[in-house]
Amino acid sequence: MKYIVSLDQGTTSSRAVIFDENGQQVTSHSIEFEQIYPHPGWVEHDPGDILSSQIDSLKIAVEKAGVSPADIAAIGITNQRETTIMWDRQSGNPIYNAIVWQCRRTAPLVERLKADGLSNVVRDITGLIPDAYFSATKIRWLLDNVDGARERAERGEMCFGTVDSFLAYNLTEEKIHVTDATNASRTMLFNIREQKWDEMLLRTMNIPVEIMPEVVDTSCVIGTLRRDILGHPIPIAALAGDQHAALFGQGCTSSGMVKNTYGTGCFMLMNTGRNPVKSQNGLLTTLAWRIDGKSVYALEGSVFIAGAVIQWLRDEVKLISSAAESEQLAQSVKDNGGVYIIPAFTGLGAPYWDMYARGTIVGLTRGAGRAHIVRAALESIAFQNRDVLGCMSRDSGLKPGSMRVDGGASANNFLMQFQADIADMAVVRPKIIETTALGAAMFAARAVGLWDDRRISSIWESQAAFVPRMPTSERQKLILDWQKAVGRSLNWENQEQQ
């Protein structure tokens, strides 16, 4: 029996998942790490925590599975995207904490780019909307704010990378400095049509090309795992941003298919085939993957706060003791009691793209209780996804027959049923909800010849389907009230316009 290992490096934890050669999950192990908030709106990770938690999760998972490292055919890496790390090319030591995708510190720099008339230029070249979410302004911040960083970068002594790149550098014997096309397409510096770093954008952002990694295919062998980790030189054979891996793991390999991942954030992608579709509704055009040098594109809408609103209920306001408790509480009341939560803790993504929106609770009455607030938090996830799905259908001219779902919160039956009701669309949950890890395994297995395309397409299986059952009038009333609530949260922190 041969095995494939996925290293799934996420925003709040690092996970290793082991699959057998039949595509069945054998075991997994996850290790959480610290979230660092130096200032309001700033989010950082210690790169050492990212690396050590990923290595430890790999070792523990292999030990739990009783698998010999010699029987591991390949390792695939999938990662939180946009998060930005810079490190010394010789030592591999980071020069600063990782600046996380959620971090809003570079919003003023984004506003300057917009004021300089670069919004359409960025959109045409990268498929992205200028936002602090992406890597480019984070790189610029590091170069401008870490002592000596710019000088060392210009001398070729520094490396920039997203998390996949940082892991590839530190896990491979070869210390290879690469990223794949999916992660490159999330930097706001990559020409998605010409498939290369854009020289004009690099100059505009004052970022030396010397620090940029080589861009490789999503499914290809990039190097071998350091022998000191598992004692065997296992091929590292895939790099993929987490949402792109999930799209592939969900079997969305045909144009028009949609998946939605419920993680810390919520991310919906529609496969649009060989041609990039320019959104007229605030969505992103991105690489779905690049295999054998051929690119497949996707439309994407991002919800910044999804599962994170449940963590907030648990950790900050103490309304629940576990994420699982939210389902029981939501079902204990017949409706939301008129309560709506807009979880704009770090602004709002598509279709609003408001960096200055902030979290809001509206509709409170004396009768509103804990269960109504918890239910409103879960409903907020589904409402945001419905907003994105509407934009996606208008841009593509397609209304998918169903939405394939994955990620931790997709296990919540209340949320999945409400999602089907509010979107008026079937929601299908697969047997393996860790489809991000499965997608990375598929990419890696393909690269080493263990699975071909036909075998990959047969692995996805449905576990449950949720069909709409809400009356149209009720759906329309809920959507109208949600839109009113969103209006209350917009532009909250923009002092210039208050």
PDB file of C-alpha atoms in Angstrom, residues 6-9 15 17 19 77-79 240-247 249-250 259 261 406-407 432-443:
ATOM      1  CA  SER A   6      -1.177  16.422   2.592  1.00  0.00           C
ATOM      2  CA  LEU A   7       0.279  19.237   4.643  1.00  0.00           C
ATOM      3  CA  ASP A   8      -2.642  21.617   5.127  1.00  0.00           C
ATOM      4  CA  GLN A   9      -1.252  24.814   6.622  1.00  0.00           C
ATOM      5  CA  ARG A  15      -2.678  19.756   9.781  1.00  0.00           C
ATOM      6  CA  VAL A  17      -3.671  14.255   6.532  1.00  0.00           C
ATOM      7  CA  PHE A  19      -4.609   9.141   2.365  1.00  0.00           C
ATOM      8  CA  ILE A  77       1.354  21.206   0.392  1.00  0.00           C
ATOM      9  CA  THR A  78      -1.730  23.414   0.575  1.00  0.00           C
ATOM     10  CA  ASN A  79      -1.798  26.674   2.464  1.00  0.00           C
ATOM     11  CA  ALA A 240      -1.624  24.822  -4.044  1.00  0.00           C
ATOM     12  CA  GLY A 241      -3.485  27.604  -2.317  1.00  0.00           C
ATOM     13  CA  ASP A 242      -6.102  26.095  -0.031  1.00  0.00           C
ATOM     14  CA  GLN A 243      -9.161  27.162  -2.023  1.00  0.00           C
ATOM     15  CA  HIS A 244      -7.718  25.924  -5.299  1.00  0.00           C
ATOM     16  CA  ALA A 245      -6.909  22.562  -3.709  1.00  0.00           C
ATOM     17  CA  ALA A 246     -10.480  22.387  -2.402  1.00  0.00           C
ATOM     18  CA  LEU A 247     -11.909  23.109  -5.870  1.00  0.00           C
ATOM     19  CA  GLY A 249     -10.656  17.969  -4.298  1.00  0.00           C
ATOM     20  CA  GLN A 250     -14.371  18.621  -4.811  1.00  0.00           C
ATOM     21  CA  LYS A 259     -17.476  24.736  -4.458  1.00  0.00           C
ATOM     22  CA  THR A 261     -15.252  26.136   1.686  1.00  0.00           C
ATOM     23  CA  ASP A 406     -16.441  21.470   2.581  1.00  0.00           C
ATOM     24  CA  GLY A 407     -14.471  22.741   5.550  1.00  0.00           C
ATOM     25  CA  ILE A 432     -14.506  13.567   2.817  1.00  0.00           C
ATOM     26  CA  ILE A 433     -15.076  17.151   3.970  1.00  0.00           C
ATOM     27  CA  GLU A 434     -11.319  17.730   4.225  1.00  0.00           C
ATOM     28  CA  THR A 435     -11.316  18.369   0.487  1.00  0.00           C
ATOM     29  CA  THR A 436      -8.531  20.937   0.735  1.00  0.00           C
ATOM     30  CA  ALA A 437      -6.208  18.181   1.918  1.00  0.00           C
ATOM     31  CA  LEU A 438      -7.698  15.743  -0.591  1.00  0.00           C
ATOM     32  CA  GLY A 439      -7.079  18.167  -3.446  1.00  0.00           C
ATOM     33  CA  ALA A 440      -3.440  18.577  -2.452  1.00  0.00           C
ATOM     34  CA  ALA A 441      -3.145  14.775  -2.311  1.00  0.00           C
ATOM     35  CA  MET A 442      -4.688  14.497  -5.785  1.00  0.00           C
ATOM     36  CA  PHE A 443      -2.251  17.044  -7.219  1.00  0.00           C
TER      37      PHE A 443
END
